Amino acid sequence: NAGVTQTPKFQVLKTGQSMTLQCAQDMNHEYMSWYRQDPGMGLRLIHYSVGAGITDQGEVPNGYNVSRSTTEDFPLRLLSAAPSQTSVYFCASSPGQFGGYTFGSGTRLTVV
Amino acid sequence: AQSVAQPEDQVNVAEGNPLTVKCTYSVSGNPYLFWYVQYPNRGLQFLLKYITGDNLVKGSYGFEAEFNKSQTSFHLKKPSALVSDSALYFCAVRPPPDSNYQLIWGAGTKLIIKP
């Protein structure tokens, strides 16, 4: 019963590098989302998806891309890393409107 | 604008005492309400939710929350605090219509339980 799996757990990038944060869930949840968590700012929604093939922007989408080719996977791509993207990133999934979210354990990203 | 407020950045409680973590919201209609907990260096964990029905909702780890429609509040409570309850607590609201399952999040309240 893995739930939501995020990889990697830690990553250091140089400014301008690109990378993909992986997120996979094995609960057949329709909804998946990416958040970033910064000190004093709570959770901010980056992108979300309500099903395979459907994605949309959240509150802070600039500098990030997503795709949802399968129900299980929802990768987050950083196109050209900037120090402002230093944060902890969480992936979450939900079975639908009545369900709570299940969160991954997070990826701590540092951009130098 | 729709919003969720957690008016206390930090709540300090002695072990064994009752605890309350406050949440109020400004959302039209009848929203769904949630509480999550985050332990240090961990992801958020779902605690409980209110969808409809009884205003007192029971959740994980002995927590409960009381929905008050007239005061637009959803305070988290526990009768007897444990040191292990020390964590960051988030209130979240899903406003209707629920076409995209998104949540509006409070900023979080740090709960410190002192032995």
CSV table of N, CA and C in Angstrom, one decimal, chain A:
chain,number,residue,atom,x,y,z
A,1,ASN,N,0.8,-1.2,0.0
A,1,ASN,CA,0.0,0.0,0.0
A,1,ASN,C,0.9,1.3,0.0
A,2,ALA,N,1.4,1.6,-1.2
A,2,ALA,CA,2.4,2.7,-1.2
A,2,ALA,C,1.8,4.0,-1.1
A,3,GLY,N,0.6,4.3,-1.6
A,3,GLY,CA,0.0,5.6,-1.5
A,3,GLY,C,0.6,6.5,-2.6
A,4,VAL,N,1.1,7.7,-2.2
A,4,VAL,CA,1.7,8.6,-3.1
A,4,VAL,C,3.3,8.6,-2.9
A,5,THR,N,4.0,8.3,-4.0
A,5,THR,CA,5.4,8.2,-3.9
A,5,THR,C,6.1,9.3,-4.7
A,6,GLN,N,6.9,10.0,-4.0
A,6,GLN,CA,7.7,11.1,-4.6
A,6,GLN,C,9.2,10.8,-4.7
A,7,THR,N,9.8,11.1,-5.8
A,7,THR,CA,11.2,11.0,-5.9
A,7,THR,C,11.8,12.1,-6.7
A,8,PRO,N,13.0,12.6,-6.4
A,8,PRO,CA,13.8,12.2,-5.3
A,8,PRO,C,13.3,12.9,-4.0
A,9,LYS,N,13.9,12.5,-2.9
A,9,LYS,CA,13.6,13.2,-1.6
A,9,LYS,C,14.4,14.5,-1.4
A,10,PHE,N,15.6,14.5,-2.0
A,10,PHE,CA,16.4,15.7,-1.9
A,10,PHE,C,17.1,15.9,-3.3
A,11,GLN,N,17.2,17.2,-3.6
A,11,GLN,CA,17.9,17.5,-4.9
A,11,GLN,C,18.5,18.9,-4.8
A,12,VAL,N,19.8,19.0,-5.3
A,12,VAL,CA,20.4,20.3,-5.4
A,12,VAL,C,20.6,20.6,-6.9
A,13,LEU,N,20.2,21.7,-7.4
A,13,LEU,CA,20.4,22.1,-8.8
A,13,LEU,C,21.1,23.4,-8.9
A,14,LYS,N,21.8,23.5,-10.0
A,14,LYS,CA,22.4,24.8,-10.3
A,14,LYS,C,21.4,25.7,-11.1
A,15,THR,N,21.5,26.9,-10.9
A,15,THR,CA,20.6,27.8,-11.7
A,15,THR,C,20.7,27.5,-13.1
A,16,GLY,N,19.5,27.4,-13.8
A,16,GLY,CA,19.4,27.1,-15.2
A,16,GLY,C,19.3,25.7,-15.5
A,17,GLN,N,19.6,24.8,-14.6
A,17,GLN,CA,19.4,23.4,-14.9
A,17,GLN,C,17.9,23.0,-14.9
A,18,SER,N,17.6,21.9,-15.6
A,18,SER,CA,16.2,21.5,-15.6
A,18,SER,C,16.1,20.1,-14.9
A,19,MET,N,15.0,19.8,-14.4
A,19,MET,CA,14.8,18.4,-13.8
A,19,MET,C,13.3,18.1,-13.7
A,20,THR,N,13.1,16.9,-13.4
A,20,THR,CA,11.7,16.4,-13.2
A,20,THR,C,11.5,15.8,-11.9
A,21,LEU,N,10.5,16.2,-11.1
A,21,LEU,CA,10.1,15.6,-9.9
A,21,LEU,C,9.0,14.6,-10.2
A,22,GLN,N,9.3,13.4,-9.7
A,22,GLN,CA,8.3,12.3,-10.0
A,22,GLN,C,7.3,12.2,-8.9
A,23,CYS,N,6.1,11.8,-9.3
A,23,CYS,CA,5.0,11.5,-8.4
A,23,CYS,C,4.2,10.4,-9.0
A,24,ALA,N,3.9,9.4,-8.2
A,24,ALA,CA,3.1,8.3,-8.6
A,24,ALA,C,2.2,7.8,-7.5
A,25,GLN,N,0.9,7.5,-7.8
A,25,GLN,CA,0.0,7.0,-6.8
A,25,GLN,C,-0.6,5.7,-7.3
A,26,ASP,N,-0.9,4.8,-6.4
A,26,ASP,CA,-1.4,3.5,-6.7
A,26,ASP,C,-2.9,3.3,-6.2
A,27,MET,N,-3.6,4.4,-6.0
A,27,MET,CA,-4.9,4.4,-5.4
A,27,MET,C,-6.0,4.6,-6.4
A,28,ASN,N,-5.6,4.8,-7.7
A,28,ASN,CA,-6.6,5.1,-8.8
A,28,ASN,C,-7.3,6.4,-8.5
A,29,HIS,N,-6.6,7.3,-7.9
A,29,HIS,CA,-7.3,8.6,-7.7
A,29,HIS,C,-7.4,9.5,-9.0
A,30,GLU,N,-8.5,10.1,-9.1
A,30,GLU,CA,-8.7,11.0,-10.3
A,30,GLU,C,-7.8,12.3,-10.2
A,31,TYR,N,-7.8,12.9,-9.0
A,31,TYR,CA,-7.2,14.2,-8.8
A,31,TYR,C,-5.8,14.1,-8.3
A,32,MET,N,-4.9,14.8,-8.9
A,32,MET,CA,-3.5,14.9,-8.4
A,32,MET,C,-3.1,16.4,-8.5
A,33,SER,N,-2.2,16.8,-7.6
A,33,SER,CA,-1.8,18.2,-7.6
A,33,SER,C,-0.3,18.3,-7.1
A,34,TRP,N,0.3,19.4,-7.4
A,34,TRP,CA,1.6,19.7,-6.9
A,34,TRP,C,1.5,21.0,-6.1
A,35,TYR,N,2.1,21.0,-4.9
A,35,TYR,CA,2.2,22.2,-4.1
A,35,TYR,C,3.7,22.5,-3.8
A,36,ARG,N,3.9,23.7,-3.5
A,36,ARG,CA,5.2,24.0,-2.9
A,36,ARG,C,4.9,24.6,-1.5
A,37,GLN,N,5.8,24.4,-0.5
A,37,GLN,CA,5.7,24.8,0.8
A,37,GLN,C,6.9,25.6,1.2
A,38,ASP,N,6.7,26.9,1.5
A,38,ASP,CA,7.8,27.8,1.9
A,38,ASP,C,7.5,28.3,3.3
A,39,PRO,N,8.5,28.6,4.1
A,39,PRO,CA,8.3,29.1,5.4
A,39,PRO,C,7.4,30.3,5.5
A,40,GLY,N,6.4,30.3,6.3
A,40,GLY,CA,5.5,31.4,6.5
A,40,GLY,C,4.5,31.6,5.4
A,41,MET,N,4.5,30.8,4.4
A,41,MET,CA,3.6,31.0,3.2
A,41,MET,C,2.6,29.8,3.0
A,42,GLY,N,2.7,28.8,3.9
A,42,GLY,CA,1.7,27.7,3.8
A,42,GLY,C,1.9,26.9,2.5
A,43,LEU,N,0.9,26.4,2.0
A,43,LEU,CA,0.9,25.6,0.8
A,43,LEU,C,0.4,26.4,-0.4
A,44,ARG,N,1.1,26.4,-1.5
A,44,ARG,CA,0.7,27.1,-2.7
A,44,ARG,C,0.6,26.1,-3.9
A,45,LEU,N,-0.5,26.1,-4.5
A,45,LEU,CA,-0.8,25.2,-5.6
A,45,LEU,C,-0.1,25.6,-6.9
A,46,ILE,N,0.7,24.6,-7.5
A,46,ILE,CA,1.4,24.9,-8.7
A,46,ILE,C,0.6,24.5,-9.9
A,47,HIS,N,0.3,23.2,-10.0
A,47,HIS,CA,-0.5,22.7,-11.1
A,47,HIS,C,-1.4,21.6,-10.5
A,48,TYR,N,-2.4,21.2,-11.2
A,48,TYR,CA,-3.3,20.1,-10.8
A,48,TYR,C,-3.9,19.4,-12.0
A,49,SER,N,-4.4,18.3,-11.8
A,49,SER,CA,-5.0,17.5,-12.8
A,49,SER,C,-6.2,16.7,-12.3
A,50,VAL,N,-7.3,16.8,-13.0
A,50,VAL,CA,-8.6,16.1,-12.6
A,50,VAL,C,-8.7,14.8,-13.3
A,51,GLY,N,-7.8,14.4,-14.1
A,51,GLY,CA,-7.8,13.1,-14.7
A,51,GLY,C,-6.7,13.0,-15.8
A,52,ALA,N,-6.5,11.8,-16.3
A,52,ALA,CA,-5.5,11.6,-17.3
A,52,ALA,C,-5.8,12.5,-18.5
A,53,GLY,N,-4.8,13.2,-19.0
A,53,GLY,CA,-4.9,14.0,-20.2
A,53,GLY,C,-5.4,15.4,-19.9
A,54,ILE,N,-5.7,15.7,-18.6
A,54,ILE,CA,-6.3,17.0,-18.2
A,54,ILE,C,-5.4,17.7,-17.1
A,55,THR,N,-4.8,18.8,-17.4
A,55,THR,CA,-4.1,19.5,-16.4
A,55,THR,C,-4.5,21.0,-16.5
A,56,ASP,N,-4.2,21.7,-15.4
A,56,ASP,CA,-4.5,23.1,-15.3
A,56,ASP,C,-3.5,23.8,-14.3
A,57,GLN,N,-3.5,25.1,-14.4
A,57,GLN,CA,-2.5,25.9,-13.6
A,57,GLN,C,-3.2,26.2,-12.3
A,58,GLY,N,-2.3,26.2,-11.3
A,58,GLY,CA,-2.7,26.7,-9.9
A,58,GLY,C,-2.3,28.1,-9.7
A,59,GLU,N,-2.0,28.4,-8.5
A,59,GLU,CA,-1.7,29.8,-8.0
A,59,GLU,C,-0.3,30.2,-8.5
A,60,VAL,N,0.7,29.3,-8.6
A,60,VAL,CA,2.1,29.7,-8.9
A,60,VAL,C,2.7,28.8,-10.0
A,61,PRO,N,2.2,28.8,-11.2
A,61,PRO,CA,2.6,27.9,-12.2
A,61,PRO,C,3.9,28.3,-13.0
A,62,ASN,N,4.3,29.5,-12.9
A,62,ASN,CA,5.4,30.0,-13.7
A,62,ASN,C,6.7,29.2,-13.4
A,63,GLY,N,7.3,28.7,-14.5
A,63,GLY,CA,8.6,28.0,-14.3
A,63,GLY,C,8.4,26.5,-14.2
A,64,TYR,N,7.2,26.1,-14.2
A,64,TYR,CA,6.9,24.6,-14.0
A,64,TYR,C,5.9,24.1,-15.2
A,65,ASN,N,6.2,22.9,-15.5
A,65,ASN,CA,5.3,22.2,-16.5
A,65,ASN,C,4.8,20.9,-15.9
A,66,VAL,N,3.7,20.4,-16.3
A,66,VAL,CA,3.2,19.1,-15.9
A,66,VAL,C,2.5,18.4,-17.1
A,67,SER,N,2.4,17.1,-16.9
A,67,SER,CA,1.6,16.3,-17.9
A,67,SER,C,1.0,15.2,-17.1
A,68,ARG,N,-0.1,14.6,-17.6
A,68,ARG,CA,-0.8,13.5,-17.0
A,68,ARG,C,-1.2,12.5,-18.1
A,69,SER,N,-0.2,11.7,-18.4
A,69,SER,CA,-0.5,10.7,-19.5
A,69,SER,C,-1.2,9.4,-18.9
A,70,THR,N,-1.0,9.2,-17.7
A,70,THR,CA,-1.7,8.0,-17.0
A,70,THR,C,-2.4,8.5,-15.7
A,71,THR,N,-3.3,7.7,-15.2
A,71,THR,CA,-3.9,8.0,-13.9
A,71,THR,C,-2.9,8.0,-12.8
A,72,GLU,N,-1.9,7.2,-12.9
A,72,GLU,CA,-0.9,7.0,-11.8
A,72,GLU,C,0.1,8.0,-11.7
A,73,ASP,N,0.6,8.6,-12.8
A,73,ASP,CA,1.8,9.5,-12.7
A,73,ASP,C,1.5,10.9,-13.0
A,74,PHE,N,2.2,11.8,-12.3
A,74,PHE,CA,2.0,13.2,-12.5
A,74,PHE,C,3.3,13.9,-12.2
A,75,PRO,N,4.2,13.9,-13.2
A,75,PRO,CA,5.5,14.5,-13.0
A,75,PRO,C,5.5,16.0,-13.1
A,76,LEU,N,6.4,16.7,-12.4
A,76,LEU,CA,6.5,18.1,-12.4
A,76,LEU,C,7.9,18.5,-12.9
A,77,ARG,N,7.9,19.3,-14.0
A,77,ARG,CA,9.2,19.6,-14.6
A,77,ARG,C,9.5,21.1,-14.3
A,78,LEU,N,10.8,21.2,-13.9
A,78,LEU,CA,11.3,22.6,-13.7
A,78,LEU,C,12.1,22.9,-15.0
A,79,LEU,N,11.7,23.9,-15.7
A,79,LEU,CA,12.3,24.2,-17.0
A,79,LEU,C,13.7,24.7,-17.0
A,80,SER,N,13.9,25.7,-16.1
A,80,SER,CA,15.2,26.4,-15.9
A,80,SER,C,15.2,26.9,-14.5
A,81,ALA,N,15.9,26.1,-13.6
A,81,ALA,CA,15.8,26.3,-12.2
A,81,ALA,C,16.3,27.7,-11.8
A,82,ALA,N,15.6,28.3,-10.9
A,82,ALA,CA,16.0,29.6,-10.3
A,82,ALA,C,16.0,29.5,-8.8
A,83,PRO,N,16.9,30.3,-8.1
A,83,PRO,CA,16.9,30.2,-6.7
A,83,PRO,C,15.6,30.4,-6.0
A,84,SER,N,14.7,31.1,-6.6
A,84,SER,CA,13.3,31.3,-6.1
A,84,SER,C,12.5,30.0,-6.0
A,85,GLN,N,13.0,29.0,-6.7
A,85,GLN,CA,12.3,27.7,-6.7
A,85,GLN,C,12.8,26.8,-5.6
A,86,THR,N,13.7,27.3,-4.8
A,86,THR,CA,14.1,26.5,-3.6
A,86,THR,C,12.9,26.4,-2.7
A,87,SER,N,12.6,25.2,-2.4
A,87,SER,CA,11.3,24.9,-1.6
A,87,SER,C,11.2,23.5,-1.3
A,88,VAL,N,10.2,23.1,-0.6
A,88,VAL,CA,9.8,21.7,-0.4
A,88,VAL,C,8.5,21.5,-1.3
A,89,TYR,N,8.6,20.5,-2.1
A,89,TYR,CA,7.5,20.2,-3.1
A,89,TYR,C,6.7,19.0,-2.6
A,90,PHE,N,5.4,19.1,-2.6
A,90,PHE,CA,4.5,18.0,-2.3
A,90,PHE,C,3.6,17.7,-3.4
A,91,CYS,N,3.5,16.4,-3.6
A,91,CYS,CA,2.4,15.9,-4.6
A,91,CYS,C,1.3,15.3,-3.7
A,92,ALA,N,0.1,15.5,-4.2
A,92,ALA,CA,-1.1,15.0,-3.4
A,92,ALA,C,-2.1,14.4,-4.4
A,93,SER,N,-2.9,13.5,-4.0
A,93,SER,CA,-3.9,12.9,-4.8
A,93,SER,C,-5.2,12.8,-4.0
A,94,SER,N,-6.3,12.7,-4.7
A,94,SER,CA,-7.6,12.6,-4.0
A,94,SER,C,-8.6,11.8,-4.9
A,95,PRO,N,-9.4,11.0,-4.3
A,95,PRO,CA,-10.3,10.1,-5.1
A,95,PRO,C,-11.5,10.9,-5.7
A,96,GLY,N,-11.8,12.1,-5.2
A,96,GLY,CA,-12.9,12.9,-5.7
A,96,GLY,C,-13.3,13.9,-4.7
A,97,GLN,N,-14.5,14.4,-4.9
A,97,GLN,CA,-14.9,15.6,-4.2
A,97,GLN,C,-15.1,15.4,-2.7
A,98,PHE,N,-15.4,14.2,-2.3
A,98,PHE,CA,-15.6,13.9,-0.9
A,98,PHE,C,-14.4,13.5,-0.1
A,99,GLY,N,-13.3,13.2,-0.9
A,99,GLY,CA,-12.2,12.6,-0.3
A,99,GLY,C,-11.2,13.6,0.2
A,100,GLY,N,-10.4,13.2,1.2
A,100,GLY,CA,-9.3,14.0,1.6
A,100,GLY,C,-8.1,13.8,0.7
A,101,TYR,N,-7.1,14.6,0.8
A,101,TYR,CA,-5.9,14.4,0.0
A,101,TYR,C,-5.0,13.4,0.7
A,102,THR,N,-4.2,12.6,-0.1
A,102,THR,CA,-3.1,11.8,0.4
A,102,THR,C,-1.9,12.5,-0.2
A,103,PHE,N,-0.9,12.8,0.7
A,103,PHE,CA,0.3,13.5,0.3
A,103,PHE,C,1.5,12.6,0.2
A,104,GLY,N,2.4,12.9,-0.7
A,104,GLY,CA,3.7,12.3,-0.7
A,104,GLY,C,4.5,12.8,0.4
A,105,SER,N,5.7,12.3,0.6
A,105,SER,CA,6.6,12.7,1.7
A,105,SER,C,7.4,13.9,1.3
A,106,GLY,N,7.4,14.4,0.1
A,106,GLY,CA,8.0,15.6,-0.2
A,106,GLY,C,9.3,15.5,-0.9
A,107,THR,N,9.7,16.5,-1.7
A,107,THR,CA,11.0,16.7,-2.3
A,107,THR,C,11.6,18.0,-1.8
A,108,ARG,N,12.7,18.0,-1.2
A,108,ARG,CA,13.4,19.2,-0.7
A,108,ARG,C,14.4,19.6,-1.8
A,109,LEU,N,14.0,20.7,-2.5
A,109,LEU,CA,14.8,21.2,-3.6
A,109,LEU,C,15.6,22.5,-3.3
A,110,THR,N,16.9,22.5,-3.5
A,110,THR,CA,17.7,23.7,-3.4
A,110,THR,C,18.3,24.0,-4.7
A,111,VAL,N,18.1,25.3,-5.1
A,111,VAL,CA,18.7,25.8,-6.3
A,111,VAL,C,19.8,26.8,-5.9
A,112,VAL,N,21.0,26.5,-6.4
A,112,VAL,CA,22.1,27.4,-6.0
A,112,VAL,C,22.7,28.2,-7.2
